[in-house]
GROMACS .gro file of C-alpha atoms in nm:
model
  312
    1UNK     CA    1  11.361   3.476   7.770
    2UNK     CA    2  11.722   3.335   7.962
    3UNK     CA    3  11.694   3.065   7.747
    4UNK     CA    4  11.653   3.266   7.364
    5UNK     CA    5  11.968   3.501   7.518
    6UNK     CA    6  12.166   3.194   7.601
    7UNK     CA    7  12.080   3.030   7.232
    8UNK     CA    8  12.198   3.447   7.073
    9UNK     CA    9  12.460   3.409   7.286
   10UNK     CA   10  12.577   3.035   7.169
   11UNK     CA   11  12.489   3.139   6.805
   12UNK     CA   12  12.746   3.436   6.847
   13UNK     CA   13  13.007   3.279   6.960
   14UNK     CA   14  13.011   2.972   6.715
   15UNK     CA   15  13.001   3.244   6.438
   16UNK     CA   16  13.308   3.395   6.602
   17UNK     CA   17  13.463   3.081   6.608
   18UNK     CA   18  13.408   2.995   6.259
   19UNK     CA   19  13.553   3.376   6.156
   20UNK     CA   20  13.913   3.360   6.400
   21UNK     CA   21  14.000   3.667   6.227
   22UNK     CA   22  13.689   3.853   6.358
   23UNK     CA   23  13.767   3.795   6.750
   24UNK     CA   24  13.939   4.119   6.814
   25UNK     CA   25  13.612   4.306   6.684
   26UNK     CA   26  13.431   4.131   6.905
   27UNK     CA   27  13.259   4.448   7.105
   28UNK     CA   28  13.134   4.564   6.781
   29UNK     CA   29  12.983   4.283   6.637
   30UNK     CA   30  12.799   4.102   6.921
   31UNK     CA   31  12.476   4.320   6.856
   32UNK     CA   32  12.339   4.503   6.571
   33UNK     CA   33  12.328   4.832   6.772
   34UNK     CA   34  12.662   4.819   6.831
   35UNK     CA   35  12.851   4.781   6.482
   36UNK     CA   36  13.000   5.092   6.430
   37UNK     CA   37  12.828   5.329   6.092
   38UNK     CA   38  12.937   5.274   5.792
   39UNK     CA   39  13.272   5.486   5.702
   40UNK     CA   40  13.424   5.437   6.076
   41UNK     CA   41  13.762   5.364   6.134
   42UNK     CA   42  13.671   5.063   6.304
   43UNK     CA   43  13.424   4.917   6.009
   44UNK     CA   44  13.731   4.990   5.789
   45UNK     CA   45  13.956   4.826   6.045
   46UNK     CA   46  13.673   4.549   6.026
   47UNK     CA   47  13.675   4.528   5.644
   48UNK     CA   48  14.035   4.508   5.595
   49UNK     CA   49  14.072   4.244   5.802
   50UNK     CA   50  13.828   4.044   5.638
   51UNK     CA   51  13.961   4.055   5.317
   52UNK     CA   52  14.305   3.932   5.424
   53UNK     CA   53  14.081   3.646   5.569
   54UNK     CA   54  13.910   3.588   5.260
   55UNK     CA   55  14.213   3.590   5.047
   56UNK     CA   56  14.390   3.331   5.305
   57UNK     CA   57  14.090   3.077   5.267
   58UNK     CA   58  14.122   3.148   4.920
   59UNK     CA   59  14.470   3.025   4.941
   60UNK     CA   60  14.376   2.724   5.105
   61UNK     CA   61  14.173   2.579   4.799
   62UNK     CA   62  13.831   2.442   4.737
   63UNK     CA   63  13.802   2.159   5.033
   64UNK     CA   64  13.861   2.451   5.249
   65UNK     CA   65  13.676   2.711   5.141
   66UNK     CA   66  13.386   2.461   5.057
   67UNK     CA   67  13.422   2.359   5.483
   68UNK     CA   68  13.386   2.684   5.579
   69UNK     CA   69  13.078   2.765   5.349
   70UNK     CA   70  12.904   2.421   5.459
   71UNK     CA   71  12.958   2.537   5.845
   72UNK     CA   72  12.818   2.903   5.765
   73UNK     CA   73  12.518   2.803   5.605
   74UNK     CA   74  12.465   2.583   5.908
   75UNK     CA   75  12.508   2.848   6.170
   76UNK     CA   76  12.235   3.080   5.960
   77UNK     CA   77  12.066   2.838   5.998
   78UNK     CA   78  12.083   2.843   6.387
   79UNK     CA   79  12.070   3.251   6.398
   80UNK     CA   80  11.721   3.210   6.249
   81UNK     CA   81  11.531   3.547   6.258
   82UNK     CA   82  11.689   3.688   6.525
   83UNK     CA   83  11.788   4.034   6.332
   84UNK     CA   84  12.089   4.158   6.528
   85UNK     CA   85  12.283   3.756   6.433
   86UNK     CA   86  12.131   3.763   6.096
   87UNK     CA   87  12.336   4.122   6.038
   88UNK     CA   88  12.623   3.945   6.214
   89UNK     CA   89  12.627   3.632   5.981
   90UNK     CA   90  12.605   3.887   5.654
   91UNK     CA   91  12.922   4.043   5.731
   92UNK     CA   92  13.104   3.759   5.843
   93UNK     CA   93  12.991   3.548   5.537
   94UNK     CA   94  13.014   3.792   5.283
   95UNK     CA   95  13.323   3.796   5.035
   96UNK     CA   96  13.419   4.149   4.949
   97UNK     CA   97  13.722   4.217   4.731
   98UNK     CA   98  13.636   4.499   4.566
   99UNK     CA   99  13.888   4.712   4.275
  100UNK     CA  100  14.108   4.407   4.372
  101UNK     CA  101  14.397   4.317   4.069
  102UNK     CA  102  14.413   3.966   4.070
  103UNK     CA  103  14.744   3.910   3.821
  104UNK     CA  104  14.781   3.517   3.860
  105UNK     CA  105  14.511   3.273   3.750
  106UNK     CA  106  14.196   3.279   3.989
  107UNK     CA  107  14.059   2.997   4.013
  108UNK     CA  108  13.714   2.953   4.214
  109UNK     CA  109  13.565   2.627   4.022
  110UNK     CA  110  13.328   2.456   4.245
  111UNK     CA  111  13.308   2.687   4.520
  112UNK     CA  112  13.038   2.806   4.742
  113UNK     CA  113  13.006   3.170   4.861
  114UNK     CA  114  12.716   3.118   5.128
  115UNK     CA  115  12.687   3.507   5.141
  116UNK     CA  116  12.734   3.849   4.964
  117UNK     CA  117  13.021   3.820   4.729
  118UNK     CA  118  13.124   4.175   4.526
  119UNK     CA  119  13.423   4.193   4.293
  120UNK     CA  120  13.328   4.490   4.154
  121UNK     CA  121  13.579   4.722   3.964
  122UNK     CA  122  13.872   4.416   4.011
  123UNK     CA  123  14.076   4.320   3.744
  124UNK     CA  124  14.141   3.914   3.624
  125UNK     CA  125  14.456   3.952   3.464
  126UNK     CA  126  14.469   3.596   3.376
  127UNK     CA  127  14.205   3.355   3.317
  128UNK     CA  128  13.907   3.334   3.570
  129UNK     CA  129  13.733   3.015   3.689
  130UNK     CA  130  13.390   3.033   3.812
  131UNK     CA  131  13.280   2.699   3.635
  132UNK     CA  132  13.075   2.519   3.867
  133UNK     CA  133  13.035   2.805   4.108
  134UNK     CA  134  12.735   2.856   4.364
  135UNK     CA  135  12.666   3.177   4.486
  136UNK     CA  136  12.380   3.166   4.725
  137UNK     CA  137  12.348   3.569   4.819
  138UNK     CA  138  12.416   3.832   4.579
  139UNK     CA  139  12.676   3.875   4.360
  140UNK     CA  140  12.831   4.215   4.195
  141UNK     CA  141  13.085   4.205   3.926
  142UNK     CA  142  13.014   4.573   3.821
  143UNK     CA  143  13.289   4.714   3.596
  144UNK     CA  144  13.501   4.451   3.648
  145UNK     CA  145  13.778   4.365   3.355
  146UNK     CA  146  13.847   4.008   3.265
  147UNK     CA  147  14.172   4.049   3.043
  148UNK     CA  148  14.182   3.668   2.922
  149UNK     CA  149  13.923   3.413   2.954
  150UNK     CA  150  13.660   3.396   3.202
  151UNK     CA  151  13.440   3.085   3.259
  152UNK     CA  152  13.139   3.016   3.469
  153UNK     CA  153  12.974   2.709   3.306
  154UNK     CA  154  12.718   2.602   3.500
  155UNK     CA  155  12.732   2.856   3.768
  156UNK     CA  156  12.449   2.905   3.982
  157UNK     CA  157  12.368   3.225   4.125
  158UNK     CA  158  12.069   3.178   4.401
  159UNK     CA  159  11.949   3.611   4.468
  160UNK     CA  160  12.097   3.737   4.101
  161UNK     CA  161  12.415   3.864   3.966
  162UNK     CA  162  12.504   4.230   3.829
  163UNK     CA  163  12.775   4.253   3.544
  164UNK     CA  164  12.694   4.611   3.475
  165UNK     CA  165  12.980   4.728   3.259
  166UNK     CA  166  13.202   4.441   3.307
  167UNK     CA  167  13.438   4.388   2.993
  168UNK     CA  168  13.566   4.067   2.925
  169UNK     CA  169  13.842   4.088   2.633
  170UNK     CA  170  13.841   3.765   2.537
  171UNK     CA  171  13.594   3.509   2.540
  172UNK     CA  172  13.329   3.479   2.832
  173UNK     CA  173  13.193   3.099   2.862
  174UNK     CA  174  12.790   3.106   3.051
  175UNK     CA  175  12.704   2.776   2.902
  176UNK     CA  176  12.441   2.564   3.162
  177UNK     CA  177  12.416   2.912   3.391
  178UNK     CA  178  12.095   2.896   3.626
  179UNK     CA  179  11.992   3.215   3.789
  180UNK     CA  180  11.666   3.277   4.022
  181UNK     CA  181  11.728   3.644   4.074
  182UNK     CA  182  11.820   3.948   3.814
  183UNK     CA  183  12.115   3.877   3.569
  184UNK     CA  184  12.229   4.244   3.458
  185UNK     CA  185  12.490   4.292   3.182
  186UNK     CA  186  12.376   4.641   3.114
  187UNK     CA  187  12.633   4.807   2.900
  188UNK     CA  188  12.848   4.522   2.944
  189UNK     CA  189  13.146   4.481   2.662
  190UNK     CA  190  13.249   4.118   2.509
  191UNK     CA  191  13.565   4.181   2.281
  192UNK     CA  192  13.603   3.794   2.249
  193UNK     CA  193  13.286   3.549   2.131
  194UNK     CA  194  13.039   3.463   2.436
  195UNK     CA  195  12.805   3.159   2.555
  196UNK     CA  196  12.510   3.165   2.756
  197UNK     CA  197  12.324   2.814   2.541
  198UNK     CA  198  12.146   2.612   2.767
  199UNK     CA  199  12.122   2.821   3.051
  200UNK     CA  200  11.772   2.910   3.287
  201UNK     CA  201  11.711   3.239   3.398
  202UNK     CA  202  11.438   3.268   3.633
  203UNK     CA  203  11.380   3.602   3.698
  204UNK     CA  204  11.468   3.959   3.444
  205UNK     CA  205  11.801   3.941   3.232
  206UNK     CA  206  11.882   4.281   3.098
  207UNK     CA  207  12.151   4.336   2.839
  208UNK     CA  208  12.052   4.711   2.737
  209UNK     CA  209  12.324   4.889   2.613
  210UNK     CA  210  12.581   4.566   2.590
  211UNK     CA  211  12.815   4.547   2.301
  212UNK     CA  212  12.940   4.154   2.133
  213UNK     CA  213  13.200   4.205   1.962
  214UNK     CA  214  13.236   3.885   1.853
  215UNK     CA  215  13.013   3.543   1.827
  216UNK     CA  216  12.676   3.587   2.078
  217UNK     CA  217  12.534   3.285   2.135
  218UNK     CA  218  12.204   3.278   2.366
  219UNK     CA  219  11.993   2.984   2.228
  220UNK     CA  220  11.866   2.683   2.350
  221UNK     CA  221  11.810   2.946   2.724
  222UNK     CA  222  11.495   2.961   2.904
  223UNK     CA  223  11.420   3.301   2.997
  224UNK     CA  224  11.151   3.291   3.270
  225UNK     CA  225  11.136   3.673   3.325
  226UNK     CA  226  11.143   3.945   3.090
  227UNK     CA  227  11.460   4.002   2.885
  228UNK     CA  228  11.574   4.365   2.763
  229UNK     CA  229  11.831   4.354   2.442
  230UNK     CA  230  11.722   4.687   2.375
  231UNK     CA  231  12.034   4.898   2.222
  232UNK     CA  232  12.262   4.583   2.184
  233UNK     CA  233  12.551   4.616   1.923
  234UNK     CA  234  12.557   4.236   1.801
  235UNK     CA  235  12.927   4.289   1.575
  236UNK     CA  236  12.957   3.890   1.492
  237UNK     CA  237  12.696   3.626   1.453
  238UNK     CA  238  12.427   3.608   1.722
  239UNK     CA  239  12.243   3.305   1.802
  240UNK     CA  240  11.903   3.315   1.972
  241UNK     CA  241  11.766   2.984   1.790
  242UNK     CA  242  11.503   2.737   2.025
  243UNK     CA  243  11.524   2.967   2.298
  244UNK     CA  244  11.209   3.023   2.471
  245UNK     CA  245  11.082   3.395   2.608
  246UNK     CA  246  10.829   3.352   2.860
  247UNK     CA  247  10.739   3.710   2.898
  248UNK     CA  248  10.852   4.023   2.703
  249UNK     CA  249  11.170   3.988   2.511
  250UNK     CA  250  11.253   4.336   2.343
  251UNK     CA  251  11.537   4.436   2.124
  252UNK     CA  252  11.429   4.735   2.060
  253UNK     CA  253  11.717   4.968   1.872
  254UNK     CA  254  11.897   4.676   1.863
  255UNK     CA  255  12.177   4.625   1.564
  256UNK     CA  256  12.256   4.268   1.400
  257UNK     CA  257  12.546   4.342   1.167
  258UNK     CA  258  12.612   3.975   1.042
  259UNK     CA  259  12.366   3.692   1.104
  260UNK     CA  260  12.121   3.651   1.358
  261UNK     CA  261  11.950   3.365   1.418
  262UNK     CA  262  11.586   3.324   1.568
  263UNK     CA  263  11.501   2.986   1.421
  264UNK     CA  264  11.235   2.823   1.610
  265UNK     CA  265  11.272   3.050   1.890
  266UNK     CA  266  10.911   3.053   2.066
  267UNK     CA  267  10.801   3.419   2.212
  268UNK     CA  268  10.525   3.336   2.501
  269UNK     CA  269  10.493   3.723   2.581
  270UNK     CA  270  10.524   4.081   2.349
  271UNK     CA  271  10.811   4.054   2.137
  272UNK     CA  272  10.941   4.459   2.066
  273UNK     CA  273  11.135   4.442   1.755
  274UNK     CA  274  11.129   4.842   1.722
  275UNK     CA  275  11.394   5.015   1.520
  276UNK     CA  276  11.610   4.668   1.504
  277UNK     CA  277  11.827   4.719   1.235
  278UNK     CA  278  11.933   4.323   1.095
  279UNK     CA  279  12.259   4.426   0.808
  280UNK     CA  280  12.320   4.041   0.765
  281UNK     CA  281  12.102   3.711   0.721
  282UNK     CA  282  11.808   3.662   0.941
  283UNK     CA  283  11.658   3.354   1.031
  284UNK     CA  284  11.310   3.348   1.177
  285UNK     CA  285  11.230   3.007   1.059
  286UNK     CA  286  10.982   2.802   1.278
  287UNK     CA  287  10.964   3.075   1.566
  288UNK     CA  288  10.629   3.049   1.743
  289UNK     CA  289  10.426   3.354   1.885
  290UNK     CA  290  10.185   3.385   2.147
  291UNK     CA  291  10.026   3.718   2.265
  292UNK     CA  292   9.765   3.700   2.466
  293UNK     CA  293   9.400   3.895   2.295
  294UNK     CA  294   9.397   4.180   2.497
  295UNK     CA  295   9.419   4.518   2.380
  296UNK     CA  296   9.785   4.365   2.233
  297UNK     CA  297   9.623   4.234   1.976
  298UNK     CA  298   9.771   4.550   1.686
  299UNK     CA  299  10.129   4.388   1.858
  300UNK     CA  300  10.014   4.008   1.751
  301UNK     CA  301   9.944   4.131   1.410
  302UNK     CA  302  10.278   4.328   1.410
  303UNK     CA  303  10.461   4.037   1.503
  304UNK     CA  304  10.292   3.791   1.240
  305UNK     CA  305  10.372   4.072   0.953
  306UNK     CA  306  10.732   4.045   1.128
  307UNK     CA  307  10.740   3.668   1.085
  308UNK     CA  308  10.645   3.664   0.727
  309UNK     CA  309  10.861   3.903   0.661
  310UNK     CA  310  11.178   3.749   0.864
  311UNK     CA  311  11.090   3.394   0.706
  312UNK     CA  312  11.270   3.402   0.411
   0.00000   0.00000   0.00000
């Protein structure tokens, strides 16, 4: 038992020493009992003086920030399941700069945020770089406004990503995105075009409610888990050709108002098509569908009748 106390001890002080800024709240934060409630003065004091941190290293640019990450997923690590240092190591490694206006150019290609990271409600005045990015805990961009344009090319987001009501006026670049956890971009707005092609989502993506209000393009994507386009206003050309849907893809109320483009898209689970309205050319061409013969089968035989239909 001396010796697991000495280890939590050891374990608590390199965390300190890896978060300077974090020494004078060092009463509250050696033990999970004692960090003060959510809402005290002295989680607020806590807070605050984390962001400055975070902004600092942010300052410092990628070699730095990348150190830092490196050494933090190292020391959780070393807190293994010891509770009260695992609670200590999420708010130490998490990045929270929340209803933040960012006016200059942020630029974040090729870092790592080992922990939480939330940016929700903050304003990119300029344009945003996330190409590159890993983000190995959570990540919320809810309403968030990108004013110019925002890129994450090849980001990787390890425990999902919410972009719930984000808007991004001008164009949004996903191309080569990988995410194991829940991409959300429910009632998201793109003013400007938008590319996810060649990206892997692992687990649900859910676009219900999102408006394009310029070029869409999703093909060539993987989509492990379900995907919800139910509601979507597609404005400009949307592109959904080769992709594959492993489980349920709906678009349910969905509204194509120039082309959209399904060409040899393969469906692998129920495909809901209900009360899509298409007002330009459709392409179903080649698409491949697989329902398993269950009690689905009336949906197989709505969705061949849909692909003879879509196939001219």
């Amino acid at each position: 038992m001396a010796d697991l106390l000495r280890l939590a001890s050891r374990a608590r002080s390199e965390l300190l020493q890896a978060s300077p800024w974090a020494w004078p709240y060092e009463a509250a934060l050696i033990s999970a009992e004692a960090l003060p409630q959510h809402g005290s003065d002295e989680l607020r004091a806590i807070y605050a003086a984390r962001r400055e941190a975070t902004l600092r290293r942010l300052g410092s640019g990628g070699a730095a920030w990348n150190a830092w990450a490196a050494n933090m997923t190292s020391l959780r690590r070393k807190a293994g399941d010891d509770p009260a240092l695992a609670r200590l190591w999420q708010l130490l490694a998490g990045v929270e700069l929340v209803d933040e206006t960012f006016d200059g150019e942020f630029d974040v290609a090729g870092f790592h945020f080992p922990g939480a990271a939330r940016f929700a409600g903050s304003a990119f005045g300029s344009d945003a770089w996330f190409t590159d990015a890993r983000f190995s805990g959570p990540v919320d961009f809810r309403d968030a406004t990108f004013g110019r344009d925002a890129f994450f090319e090849r980001a990787r987001f390890a425990a999902g990503a919410d972009f719930g009501g984000v808007h991004f006026k001008r164009s949004a670049e996903f191309r080569e995105l990988s995410c194991a956890g829940t991409l959300g971009f429910v009632e998201a707005e793109f003013s400007g075009s938008v590319w996810f092609r060649s990206s892997f989502f692992e687990g649900p993506v859910r676009f219900r409610g999102a408006r394009f209000g310029w070029e869409a393009g999703l093909g060539d994507c993987r989509y492990r888990g379900p995907a919800d386009f139910a509601e979507v206003d597609f404005a400009d050309n949307a592109g959904f050709e080769n992709a594959i849907f492993e489980q349920s893809a709906t678009f349910a109320d969905t509204r194509f108002c120039q082309a959209a483009w399904f060409s040899g898209v393969q469906f692998r689970g129920e495909a809901v098509f209900d009360r899509t309205r298409f007002l330009g050319r459709r392409h179903f061409d080649g698409i491949a569908v697989s329902v398993p013969q269950t009690p689905v089968a009336t949906q197989a035989a709505v969705l061949e009748r849909l692909r003879a239909a879509f196939s001219g």
